[in-house]
Amino acid sequence: MIDLKLLQKDFDAISAKLARKGVDTTLIKTLKEKNEKLKLAKTEFETLQAAQNSMSKDFGIYKREGKDISELKAKVDANKIKITEALDIQRTAQEELETLAMAIPNMPDDSVPDGEDEDDNVEIKKVLTPKEFGFTPKEHWELAEQNGWIDFERGVKLATSRFSVSFGMGAKLERALINFMLNFNSKRGFDEVSVPALVNRAALEGTGQLPKFEDDLYKMQDQELFLIPTAEVPLTNLFQDEILSEDKLPIKMTAYTSCFRKEAGAAGRDTRGMIRQHQFHKVELVSIAKPQQSEEIFNDMVTCASDILTALELPHRLVTLCTGDLGFSAAYTVDIEVWLPGQNTYREISSISNTREFQARRAKIRYKDGKKNSFVHTLNGSALAVGRTLVAIMENNQNEDGSITIPEVLKPYIF
RNA sequence: GGAUCUUUGGCAGAGUUGGUCGAAUGCACCGGUCUUGAAAACCGGCGAGGGUCACACCUCCCAGAGUUCGAAUCUCUGAGGGUCCA
């Protein structure tokens, strides 16, 4: 959520920043007006309430002293009607404000390049050089089927399209990757956590998936619970509504979970293979930090994810997302894209974001900043998407006969 | 699923004839005195959000609704936890 106090003070700066992300300035203006309206309504209500409180105190005194209370009662009753009205107005104003405020994305950092979509993202650097194949490399779905690692049809049989089943070495490799990544992250100082795959509405509001993106979430029918689209949601919300002591920070965590996404807006895209599945495995990094720590931790997270790919000998590149490609909660994001020779392109395999105070304000995660309480910064990133890593291994390590060479670092994990 | 009890500030724990309770007390924590230093002892401070230059003031004692001039305290509903039963 954006800082309403700041909005009140510096409307121009904020609306300019949000405009870069495509947020209409009139919307921000409306937000400001609604905030002012709420303030007025609050003042009105509180004045009446204060009168009511003081009269009620008199009431007790009168009764104890045996005075006549009929006149006082009349006054108090009249005031009460006004209070009810004022409260009603205040509530409406509050709801209107919240509805609007919760749907406004984070402000992009000044360093974020302008742009429409992913084509305008800016490459930071490439790591490892894609190798030359003496033959035409195949795409992963072909390799997966040929090796009997992944069965796409049977996934559809069990659920619906965009579900798949892994068998044999395919399944083993997934498990090996998860363990390898968790261990790797642990060594980099991220503590392993195991979290629920179902979360409530408040958690999803805290991290920004709700209220705007409900269509992308799987929701339980008989309870207000949702399947997590990423471990970022439970990990970040672990500290919802808490005031952390300064010496606890930074908190650096890693978790493996399945992730569930409806992919409502992705009809027709990536329909083959396992690039875009409704359920996929992911190892996630989440950090809770003091503002002055967050930049450095962000870099640690990017390095960690990139180093995993390097350890797996997978060529990849880092790109800075442009304003148009930036997610709802992010102030800035670095994507890591892995080289897929079968598709002859780089594809996203990790996305690391600093949301600064945006999620912290929504989820009310604060820390003792000396005397006062301040919002923390929250950061999240994948390290890494397991299915896509498997895809990358298949395509990069394929041999002419279609067999696949297992990366050295994974061998200790395969039995 | 049924019965019953319970839900208070970082923790523990008072608060049940509704009023001066945002809430005793202990611990923890912060500042000070003392000490070579530390501990102990003593003194002071110490929940959160809004509001204000600062006060005042408003809100919050699991959540929501209700009774009342007035609710942490009463009623209802829901959620979490305990115990017993099935």
Short mmCIF file of C-alpha atoms (C1' of nucleotides) in Angstrom, two decimals:
data_model
loop_
_atom_site.label_atom_id
_atom_site.label_comp_id
_atom_site.label_asym_id
_atom_site.label_seq_id
_atom_site.Cartn_x
_atom_site.Cartn_y
_atom_site.Cartn_z
CA MET A 1 0.00 0.00 0.00
CA ILE A 2 1.23 3.46 -0.72
CA ASP A 3 1.89 5.87 2.10
CA LEU A 4 -1.20 8.05 2.45
CA LYS A 5 0.57 10.61 4.59
CA LEU A 6 3.19 10.98 1.93
CA LEU A 7 0.49 11.24 -0.70
CA GLN A 8 -1.06 14.07 1.23
CA LYS A 9 2.26 15.87 1.47
CA ASP A 10 3.74 15.19 -1.93
CA PHE A 11 1.00 14.37 -4.38
CA ASP A 12 2.94 15.39 -7.48
CA ALA A 13 5.93 13.18 -6.81
CA ILE A 14 3.85 10.14 -6.03
CA SER A 15 1.45 10.47 -8.90
CA ALA A 16 4.39 11.00 -11.25
CA LYS A 17 6.05 7.82 -10.04
CA LEU A 18 2.86 5.81 -10.32
CA ALA A 19 2.17 7.26 -13.75
CA ARG A 20 5.34 5.54 -14.91
CA LYS A 21 3.67 2.29 -14.00
CA GLY A 22 0.57 3.21 -15.92
CA VAL A 23 -1.56 4.37 -13.01
CA ASP A 24 -3.88 7.16 -14.05
CA THR A 25 -3.21 10.38 -12.17
CA THR A 26 -6.92 11.04 -11.75
CA LEU A 27 -7.11 7.81 -9.79
CA ILE A 28 -4.45 9.04 -7.42
CA LYS A 29 -6.26 12.32 -7.17
CA THR A 30 -9.42 10.48 -6.23
CA LEU A 31 -7.48 8.58 -3.62
CA LYS A 32 -6.20 11.81 -2.12
CA GLU A 33 -9.68 13.28 -2.05
CA LYS A 34 -11.10 10.20 -0.42
CA ASN A 35 -8.40 10.36 2.19
CA GLU A 36 -9.25 13.95 2.94
CA LYS A 37 -12.91 13.07 3.09
CA LEU A 38 -12.18 10.33 5.57
CA LYS A 39 -10.18 12.70 7.75
CA LEU A 40 -13.07 15.10 7.91
CA ALA A 41 -15.54 12.36 8.67
CA LYS A 42 -13.26 11.08 11.40
CA THR A 43 -12.87 14.47 13.02
CA GLU A 44 -16.62 14.91 12.97
CA PHE A 45 -17.22 11.53 14.54
CA GLU A 46 -14.52 11.90 17.17
CA THR A 47 -15.82 15.26 18.32
CA LEU A 48 -19.25 13.76 18.86
CA GLN A 49 -17.78 10.72 20.53
CA ALA A 50 -15.74 12.88 22.91
CA ALA A 51 -18.92 14.71 23.92
CA GLN A 52 -20.69 11.43 24.43
CA ASN A 53 -17.88 10.06 26.56
CA SER A 54 -17.78 13.07 28.81
CA MET A 55 -21.55 13.13 29.23
CA SER A 56 -21.50 9.48 30.11
CA LYS A 57 -19.00 10.20 32.82
CA ASP A 58 -21.26 12.91 34.18
CA PHE A 59 -24.04 10.40 34.16
CA GLY A 60 -22.22 8.22 36.63
CA ILE A 61 -21.46 11.21 38.82
CA TYR A 62 -25.06 12.47 38.75
CA LYS A 63 -26.37 9.08 39.72
CA ARG A 64 -23.97 8.72 42.60
CA GLU A 65 -24.89 12.17 43.84
CA GLY A 66 -28.57 11.47 43.37
CA LYS A 67 -29.09 14.34 40.92
CA ASP A 68 -31.80 14.43 38.33
CA ILE A 69 -30.62 12.89 35.09
CA SER A 70 -33.57 13.39 32.79
CA GLU A 71 -32.16 16.52 31.14
CA LEU A 72 -28.77 14.94 30.65
CA LYS A 73 -30.32 11.85 29.23
CA ALA A 74 -32.19 13.86 26.65
CA LYS A 75 -28.98 15.53 25.54
CA VAL A 76 -27.12 12.28 25.39
CA ASP A 77 -29.85 10.58 23.40
CA ALA A 78 -29.89 13.38 20.86
CA ASN A 79 -26.13 13.21 20.50
CA LYS A 80 -26.28 9.49 20.03
CA ILE A 81 -28.33 9.81 16.89
CA LYS A 82 -25.74 12.16 15.45
CA ILE A 83 -22.98 9.72 16.35
CA THR A 84 -24.66 6.89 14.53
CA GLU A 85 -24.92 8.99 11.41
CA ALA A 86 -21.35 10.21 11.67
CA LEU A 87 -20.08 6.70 12.17
CA ASP A 88 -21.92 5.56 9.09
CA ILE A 89 -20.35 8.27 6.99
CA GLN A 90 -16.94 7.51 8.37
CA ARG A 91 -17.24 3.81 7.65
CA THR A 92 -18.31 4.36 4.10
CA ALA A 93 -15.42 6.74 3.56
CA GLN A 94 -13.05 4.23 5.11
CA GLU A 95 -14.23 1.41 2.89
CA GLU A 96 -14.06 3.49 -0.24
CA LEU A 97 -10.57 4.58 0.58
CA GLU A 98 -9.36 1.07 1.33
CA THR A 99 -10.87 -0.44 -1.76
CA LEU A 100 -9.08 2.09 -3.87
CA ALA A 101 -5.79 2.10 -1.98
CA MET A 102 -5.44 -1.67 -1.95
CA ALA A 103 -5.72 -1.80 -5.73
CA ILE A 104 -2.89 0.65 -6.39
CA PRO A 105 0.51 -0.87 -7.12
CA ASN A 106 3.83 0.01 -5.61
CA MET A 107 5.82 2.92 -6.94
CA PRO A 108 8.68 1.90 -9.19
CA ASP A 109 12.12 2.88 -8.09
CA ASP A 110 13.70 5.79 -9.95
CA SER A 111 16.32 3.37 -11.27
CA VAL A 112 13.69 1.26 -13.04
CA PRO A 113 13.87 1.83 -16.80
CA ASP A 114 10.76 2.99 -18.62
CA GLY A 115 9.14 0.49 -20.92
CA GLU A 116 6.01 -1.19 -22.18
CA ASP A 117 6.65 -4.86 -21.70
CA GLU A 118 9.33 -7.53 -21.41
CA ASP A 119 10.95 -6.41 -24.67
CA ASP A 120 12.03 -3.21 -22.92
CA ASN A 121 13.76 -4.94 -20.02
CA VAL A 122 17.43 -4.09 -19.76
CA GLU A 123 20.08 -6.76 -19.70
CA ILE A 124 22.58 -6.43 -16.87
CA LYS A 125 24.92 -9.24 -17.76
CA LYS A 126 25.26 -12.72 -19.19
CA VAL A 127 26.73 -15.57 -17.20
CA LEU A 128 28.28 -18.57 -18.99
CA THR A 129 28.22 -18.91 -22.75
CA PRO A 130 25.68 -21.18 -24.43
CA LYS A 131 27.46 -24.12 -25.97
CA GLU A 132 27.41 -24.99 -29.65
CA PHE A 133 25.55 -28.11 -30.58
CA GLY A 134 26.73 -30.18 -33.55
CA PHE A 135 23.10 -30.95 -34.22
CA THR A 136 19.73 -29.24 -33.93
CA PRO A 137 18.86 -29.21 -30.21
CA LYS A 138 15.42 -30.50 -29.33
CA GLU A 139 12.85 -28.81 -27.18
CA HIS A 140 12.31 -30.13 -23.70
CA TRP A 141 8.93 -31.75 -24.18
CA GLU A 142 10.32 -33.93 -26.88
CA LEU A 143 13.27 -34.91 -24.71
CA ALA A 144 11.04 -35.42 -21.69
CA GLU A 145 8.80 -37.82 -23.53
CA GLN A 146 11.64 -39.60 -25.26
CA ASN A 147 13.37 -40.27 -21.94
CA GLY A 148 10.13 -41.14 -20.18
CA TRP A 149 10.68 -38.41 -17.61
CA ILE A 150 7.51 -36.41 -17.96
CA ASP A 151 4.05 -37.48 -19.06
CA PHE A 152 1.86 -34.59 -20.10
CA GLU A 153 -1.19 -36.61 -21.17
CA ARG A 154 -1.51 -38.38 -17.86
CA GLY A 155 -1.37 -35.05 -16.04
CA VAL A 156 -4.37 -33.97 -18.06
CA LYS A 157 -6.08 -37.25 -17.28
CA LEU A 158 -5.67 -36.70 -13.55
CA ALA A 159 -6.56 -33.03 -13.45
CA THR A 160 -6.79 -30.84 -16.51
CA SER A 161 -4.49 -29.23 -19.02
CA ARG A 162 -1.27 -27.68 -17.68
CA PHE A 163 -0.72 -30.50 -15.22
CA SER A 164 1.96 -33.11 -15.73
CA VAL A 165 3.43 -36.19 -14.09
CA SER A 166 7.12 -36.95 -13.63
CA PHE A 167 8.47 -40.47 -13.69
CA GLY A 168 11.75 -42.17 -12.89
CA MET A 169 14.80 -40.00 -13.43
CA GLY A 170 12.53 -37.03 -14.13
CA ALA A 171 10.98 -37.34 -10.69
CA LYS A 172 14.34 -38.02 -9.06
CA LEU A 173 15.85 -34.97 -10.68
CA GLU A 174 13.07 -32.78 -9.39
CA ARG A 175 13.67 -34.00 -5.89
CA ALA A 176 17.42 -33.65 -6.32
CA LEU A 177 17.02 -30.09 -7.52
CA ILE A 178 14.82 -29.15 -4.58
CA ASN A 179 17.29 -30.56 -2.08
CA PHE A 180 20.25 -29.08 -3.88
CA MET A 181 18.68 -25.64 -3.96
CA LEU A 182 17.58 -25.72 -0.33
CA ASN A 183 21.05 -26.72 0.76
CA PHE A 184 22.63 -24.10 -1.44
CA ASN A 185 20.40 -21.39 0.00
CA SER A 186 21.02 -22.56 3.56
CA LYS A 187 24.74 -22.22 3.03
CA ARG A 188 24.12 -18.64 1.91
CA GLY A 189 22.44 -17.90 5.22
CA PHE A 190 18.78 -18.48 4.37
CA ASP A 191 17.07 -20.52 7.07
CA GLU A 192 14.88 -23.33 5.88
CA VAL A 193 11.18 -23.08 6.66
CA SER A 194 8.27 -25.38 5.88
CA VAL A 195 4.96 -23.59 5.43
CA PRO A 196 1.26 -24.27 4.70
CA ALA A 197 0.15 -24.46 1.08
CA LEU A 198 -3.20 -22.91 1.97
CA VAL A 199 -3.50 -19.38 3.28
CA ASN A 200 -6.30 -17.00 4.18
CA ARG A 201 -7.38 -13.75 2.58
CA ALA A 202 -5.45 -11.53 4.97
CA ALA A 203 -2.17 -13.18 4.00
CA LEU A 204 -2.81 -12.66 0.30
CA GLU A 205 -3.79 -9.06 0.90
CA GLY A 206 -0.59 -8.59 2.85
CA THR A 207 1.64 -9.55 -0.03
CA GLY A 208 -0.53 -7.95 -2.73
CA GLN A 209 -2.10 -10.87 -4.60
CA LEU A 210 -5.49 -9.75 -3.31
CA PRO A 211 -7.79 -8.01 -3.87
CA LYS A 212 -6.71 -7.47 -7.46
CA PHE A 213 -5.67 -10.88 -8.70
CA GLU A 214 -8.24 -13.22 -7.27
CA ASP A 215 -8.87 -14.70 -10.73
CA ASP A 216 -5.40 -16.17 -10.71
CA LEU A 217 -5.83 -18.03 -7.45
CA TYR A 218 -7.34 -21.38 -6.65
CA LYS A 219 -9.88 -20.92 -3.92
CA MET A 220 -11.40 -23.52 -1.64
CA GLN A 221 -15.10 -23.89 -2.01
CA ASP A 222 -16.23 -24.29 1.57
CA GLN A 223 -13.67 -22.13 3.32
CA GLU A 224 -12.04 -18.77 2.73
CA LEU A 225 -8.69 -20.36 1.91
CA PHE A 226 -6.52 -20.19 -1.18
CA LEU A 227 -3.75 -22.35 -2.58
CA ILE A 228 -0.55 -20.37 -2.50
CA PRO A 229 0.71 -19.03 -5.82
CA THR A 230 4.19 -18.74 -4.30
CA ALA A 231 5.87 -19.38 -0.95
CA GLU A 232 6.41 -15.64 -0.78
CA VAL A 233 2.89 -15.38 0.64
CA PRO A 234 3.24 -17.59 3.72
CA LEU A 235 6.87 -16.66 4.34
CA THR A 236 6.32 -12.91 4.29
CA ASN A 237 3.12 -13.10 6.28
CA LEU A 238 4.76 -15.09 9.05
CA PHE A 239 5.45 -11.73 10.60
CA GLN A 240 2.16 -10.07 9.79
CA ASP A 241 1.06 -7.63 12.46
CA GLU A 242 4.29 -7.98 14.42
CA ILE A 243 6.81 -5.52 15.70
CA LEU A 244 10.19 -7.17 15.38
CA SER A 245 13.10 -6.28 17.56
CA GLU A 246 15.91 -4.69 15.66
CA ASP A 247 18.46 -7.36 16.46
CA LYS A 248 16.32 -10.02 14.78
CA LEU A 249 16.84 -8.37 11.42
CA PRO A 250 17.54 -9.26 8.77
CA ILE A 251 15.49 -12.44 8.64
CA LYS A 252 16.49 -14.55 5.67
CA MET A 253 14.43 -17.58 4.79
CA THR A 254 14.14 -20.24 2.14
CA ALA A 255 11.31 -22.67 1.57
CA TYR A 256 10.28 -25.26 -0.93
CA THR A 257 6.58 -25.43 -1.83
CA SER A 258 4.32 -26.37 -4.63
CA CYS A 259 2.77 -23.30 -6.22
CA PHE A 260 -0.65 -23.07 -7.77
CA ARG A 261 -1.77 -20.61 -10.39
CA LYS A 262 -4.80 -20.52 -12.60
CA GLU A 263 -2.86 -18.71 -15.32
CA ALA A 264 -6.12 -17.07 -16.29
CA GLY A 265 -4.47 -14.49 -18.53
CA ALA A 266 -2.17 -16.95 -20.24
CA ALA A 267 -4.56 -18.71 -22.60
CA GLY A 268 -2.73 -19.94 -25.64
CA ARG A 269 0.75 -19.20 -24.30
CA ASP A 270 3.26 -21.94 -23.57
CA THR A 271 0.67 -24.60 -24.04
CA ARG A 272 3.28 -27.27 -24.68
CA GLY A 273 5.69 -28.53 -22.11
CA MET A 274 6.17 -27.51 -18.55
CA ILE A 275 7.07 -23.86 -18.79
CA ARG A 276 3.64 -22.74 -17.65
CA GLN A 277 1.88 -25.22 -15.36
CA HIS A 278 -0.98 -24.81 -12.92
CA GLN A 279 1.04 -26.57 -10.25
CA PHE A 280 4.79 -26.30 -10.08
CA HIS A 281 7.61 -26.69 -7.61
CA LYS A 282 9.59 -23.72 -6.47
CA VAL A 283 12.26 -22.96 -3.93
CA GLU A 284 11.79 -19.44 -2.67
CA LEU A 285 13.85 -16.84 -0.87
CA VAL A 286 12.24 -14.24 1.37
CA SER A 287 13.98 -11.61 3.45
CA ILE A 288 12.69 -9.17 6.02
CA ALA A 289 15.13 -6.33 6.48
CA LYS A 290 15.74 -2.91 7.83
CA PRO A 291 15.50 -0.31 5.06
CA GLN A 292 19.23 0.34 5.10
CA GLN A 293 19.91 -3.39 4.68
CA SER A 294 17.55 -4.17 1.86
CA GLU A 295 19.70 -3.14 -1.08
CA GLU A 296 22.55 -5.38 -0.02
CA ILE A 297 20.26 -8.29 0.73
CA PHE A 298 18.62 -7.89 -2.62
CA ASN A 299 22.00 -8.30 -4.26
CA ASP A 300 22.72 -11.35 -2.11
CA MET A 301 19.49 -12.92 -3.29
CA VAL A 302 20.20 -12.25 -6.94
CA THR A 303 23.71 -13.62 -6.56
CA CYS A 304 22.41 -16.68 -4.78
CA ALA A 305 19.95 -17.54 -7.52
CA SER A 306 22.48 -16.84 -10.25
CA ASP A 307 25.10 -18.96 -8.51
CA ILE A 308 22.76 -21.92 -8.40
CA LEU A 309 22.49 -21.79 -12.16
CA THR A 310 26.23 -21.41 -12.47
CA ALA A 311 26.74 -24.44 -10.25
CA LEU A 312 24.41 -26.35 -12.55
CA GLU A 313 26.45 -25.01 -15.49
CA LEU A 314 23.41 -23.40 -17.04
CA PRO A 315 24.00 -20.24 -19.10
CA HIS A 316 21.77 -17.40 -18.04
CA ARG A 317 21.43 -13.67 -17.99
CA LEU A 318 20.21 -11.04 -15.58
CA VAL A 319 17.77 -8.37 -16.68
CA THR A 320 16.27 -5.37 -14.94
CA LEU A 321 12.54 -5.25 -15.42
CA CYS A 322 11.14 -2.11 -17.01
CA THR A 323 8.19 -0.27 -15.52
CA GLY A 324 5.71 -2.05 -17.78
CA ASP A 325 6.86 -5.52 -16.75
CA LEU A 326 7.15 -4.82 -13.05
CA GLY A 327 4.82 -6.71 -10.74
CA PHE A 328 2.17 -5.17 -8.53
CA SER A 329 4.15 -5.13 -5.28
CA ALA A 330 7.67 -4.59 -6.54
CA ALA A 331 9.68 -1.38 -6.36
CA TYR A 332 12.27 -2.99 -8.57
CA THR A 333 12.93 -6.45 -9.90
CA VAL A 334 15.74 -8.41 -11.46
CA ASP A 335 14.76 -11.42 -13.52
CA ILE A 336 17.10 -14.26 -14.23
CA GLU A 337 16.58 -15.90 -17.59
CA VAL A 338 18.07 -19.24 -18.42
CA TRP A 339 19.25 -20.20 -21.87
CA LEU A 340 17.05 -22.76 -23.63
CA PRO A 341 18.83 -23.99 -26.75
CA GLY A 342 15.80 -25.95 -27.93
CA GLN A 343 13.80 -22.74 -28.02
CA ASN A 344 16.87 -20.72 -28.91
CA THR A 345 16.03 -18.09 -26.33
CA TYR A 346 16.39 -17.01 -22.71
CA ARG A 347 13.38 -17.76 -20.49
CA GLU A 348 12.56 -16.51 -17.02
CA ILE A 349 13.58 -18.88 -14.26
CA SER A 350 13.73 -16.51 -11.33
CA SER A 351 12.36 -13.14 -10.37
CA ILE A 352 13.79 -11.24 -7.43
CA SER A 353 12.02 -8.18 -6.08
CA ASN A 354 12.40 -5.60 -3.39
CA THR A 355 8.95 -4.37 -2.37
CA ARG A 356 10.47 -1.92 0.12
CA GLU A 357 7.68 -0.92 2.55
CA PHE A 358 4.84 -1.80 0.23
CA GLN A 359 4.02 -5.23 1.63
CA ALA A 360 5.12 -4.31 5.13
CA ARG A 361 2.58 -1.53 5.21
CA ARG A 362 -0.16 -3.86 4.04
CA ALA A 363 0.79 -6.70 6.34
CA LYS A 364 1.76 -4.38 9.22
CA ILE A 365 5.26 -5.74 9.65
CA ARG A 366 7.31 -3.29 11.65
CA TYR A 367 10.44 -3.18 13.73
CA LYS A 368 11.69 -1.21 16.71
CA ASP A 369 13.73 1.51 15.11
CA GLY A 370 15.33 2.86 18.24
CA LYS A 371 12.39 4.48 20.02
CA LYS A 372 9.87 4.43 17.23
CA ASN A 373 8.29 1.72 15.10
CA SER A 374 9.11 1.66 11.40
CA PHE A 375 8.10 -0.54 8.54
CA VAL A 376 10.55 -3.21 7.41
CA HIS A 377 11.46 -3.90 3.83
CA THR A 378 10.40 -7.22 2.38
CA LEU A 379 12.12 -8.99 -0.47
CA ASN A 380 11.36 -12.15 -2.33
CA GLY A 381 12.78 -14.18 -5.14
CA SER A 382 12.85 -17.63 -6.60
CA ALA A 383 15.94 -19.76 -6.20
CA LEU A 384 14.69 -21.37 -8.30
CA ALA A 385 11.64 -22.54 -10.21
CA VAL A 386 12.27 -26.28 -10.20
CA GLY A 387 10.36 -27.31 -13.31
CA ARG A 388 12.00 -24.69 -15.44
CA THR A 389 15.40 -25.66 -14.11
CA LEU A 390 14.69 -29.21 -15.17
CA VAL A 391 13.68 -27.93 -18.57
CA ALA A 392 16.94 -26.02 -18.81
CA ILE A 393 18.96 -29.07 -17.82
CA MET A 394 17.23 -31.17 -20.43
CA GLU A 395 17.75 -28.70 -23.23
CA ASN A 396 21.30 -27.67 -22.35
CA ASN A 397 22.60 -31.12 -21.46
CA GLN A 398 21.06 -33.08 -24.30
CA ASN A 399 23.14 -35.33 -26.49
CA GLU A 400 22.59 -36.09 -30.12
CA ASP A 401 20.84 -39.37 -29.32
CA GLY A 402 18.41 -37.55 -27.03
CA SER A 403 19.99 -38.74 -23.80
CA ILE A 404 20.67 -36.16 -21.10
CA THR A 405 23.81 -35.69 -19.08
CA ILE A 406 23.14 -35.23 -15.37
CA PRO A 407 24.91 -32.16 -13.90
CA GLU A 408 27.83 -33.10 -11.65
CA VAL A 409 26.54 -31.20 -8.61
CA LEU A 410 23.28 -33.16 -8.65
CA LYS A 411 24.85 -36.60 -8.70
CA PRO A 412 25.23 -36.81 -4.92
CA TYR A 413 21.49 -36.21 -4.67
CA ILE A 414 20.45 -39.05 -6.94
CA PHE A 415 20.25 -42.59 -5.66
"C1'" G B 1 -19.82 -34.00 15.27
"C1'" G B 2 -21.75 -33.21 20.93
"C1'" A B 3 -20.66 -31.00 25.96
"C1'" U B 4 -17.87 -27.67 28.74
"C1'" C B 5 -14.11 -24.16 29.85
"C1'" U B 6 -11.08 -20.43 27.81
"C1'" U B 7 -9.07 -15.97 24.52
"C1'" U B 8 -6.36 -9.38 28.17
"C1'" G B 9 -0.12 -5.32 26.58
"C1'" G B 10 6.78 -8.87 24.40
"C1'" C B 11 5.66 -12.93 28.06
"C1'" A B 12 3.15 -14.26 32.62
"C1'" G B 13 -1.15 -12.67 34.90
"C1'" A B 14 -5.13 -9.38 37.83
"C1'" G B 15 -9.59 -7.38 36.37
"C1'" U B 16 -17.02 -11.15 37.05
"C1'" U B 17 -22.70 -6.49 41.55
"C1'" G B 18 -21.10 -2.69 33.77
"C1'" G B 19 -18.79 3.83 35.12
"C1'" U B 20 -12.85 7.49 37.32
"C1'" C B 21 -9.54 0.63 33.24
"C1'" G B 22 -5.89 1.27 27.95
"C1'" A B 23 -6.10 -1.73 31.94
"C1'" A B 24 -2.96 -3.89 38.75
"C1'" U B 25 1.29 -6.92 39.51
"C1'" G B 26 5.69 -9.78 38.14
"C1'" C B 27 9.27 -10.76 34.34
"C1'" A B 28 11.63 -8.82 30.11
"C1'" C B 29 13.26 -4.21 28.00
"C1'" C B 30 15.23 1.13 28.04
"C1'" G B 31 17.45 5.39 30.93
"C1'" G B 32 19.76 6.84 35.61
"C1'" U B 33 22.18 6.30 40.71
"C1'" C B 34 25.77 3.05 42.86
"C1'" U B 35 30.37 0.08 41.10
"C1'" U B 36 37.20 -0.32 38.54
"C1'" G B 37 33.52 -3.14 35.42
"C1'" A B 38 29.38 -6.39 35.88
"C1'" A B 39 25.56 -8.33 39.06
"C1'" A B 40 22.39 -6.98 43.03
"C1'" A B 41 19.74 -2.87 45.07
"C1'" C B 42 17.22 1.67 44.34
"C1'" C B 43 14.80 5.69 41.14
"C1'" G B 44 12.33 6.70 36.49
"C1'" G B 45 10.26 5.08 31.79
"C1'" C B 46 7.95 1.31 29.03
"C1'" G B 47 1.38 -1.64 24.26
"C1'" A B 48 -0.53 -0.14 19.22
"C1'" G B 49 -2.95 3.07 15.50
"C1'" G B 50 -5.00 7.91 14.35
"C1'" G B 51 -4.73 13.14 15.69
"C1'" U B 52 -1.76 17.69 17.39
"C1'" C B 53 3.87 22.11 16.74
"C1'" A B 54 3.11 19.85 21.42
"C1'" C B 55 -1.18 18.80 24.35
"C1'" A B 56 -6.27 17.67 24.16
"C1'" C B 57 -9.02 14.09 21.96
"C1'" C B 58 -10.57 9.30 19.25
"C1'" U B 59 -9.98 3.91 18.50
"C1'" C B 60 -8.18 -1.04 19.96
"C1'" C B 61 -8.70 -6.04 26.06
"C1'" C B 62 -9.69 -12.70 19.54
"C1'" A B 63 -13.44 -10.98 15.38
"C1'" G B 64 -18.39 -9.24 14.28
"C1'" A B 65 -23.28 -7.88 15.95
"C1'" G B 66 -26.37 -6.38 20.13
"C1'" U B 67 -28.17 -4.40 25.16
"C1'" U B 68 -26.89 0.42 27.73
"C1'" C B 69 -26.19 7.28 28.77
"C1'" G B 70 -21.74 4.06 29.51
"C1'" A B 71 -18.82 -2.79 28.31
"C1'" A B 72 -12.44 -5.83 28.92
"C1'" U B 73 -16.71 -6.71 32.17
"C1'" C B 74 -23.78 -8.62 30.06
"C1'" U B 75 -26.22 -11.28 25.38
"C1'" C B 76 -25.75 -13.58 20.50
"C1'" U B 77 -22.79 -15.33 16.31
"C1'" G B 78 -18.06 -16.72 14.41
"C1'" A B 79 -12.74 -17.99 14.85
"C1'" G B 80 -8.49 -19.97 17.76
"C1'" G B 81 -6.97 -22.94 22.14
"C1'" G B 82 -7.88 -26.61 26.39
"C1'" U B 83 -10.68 -30.75 28.56
"C1'" C B 84 -14.37 -34.55 28.33
"C1'" C B 85 -17.68 -37.54 25.15
"C1'" A B 86 -18.77 -39.88 20.43
#
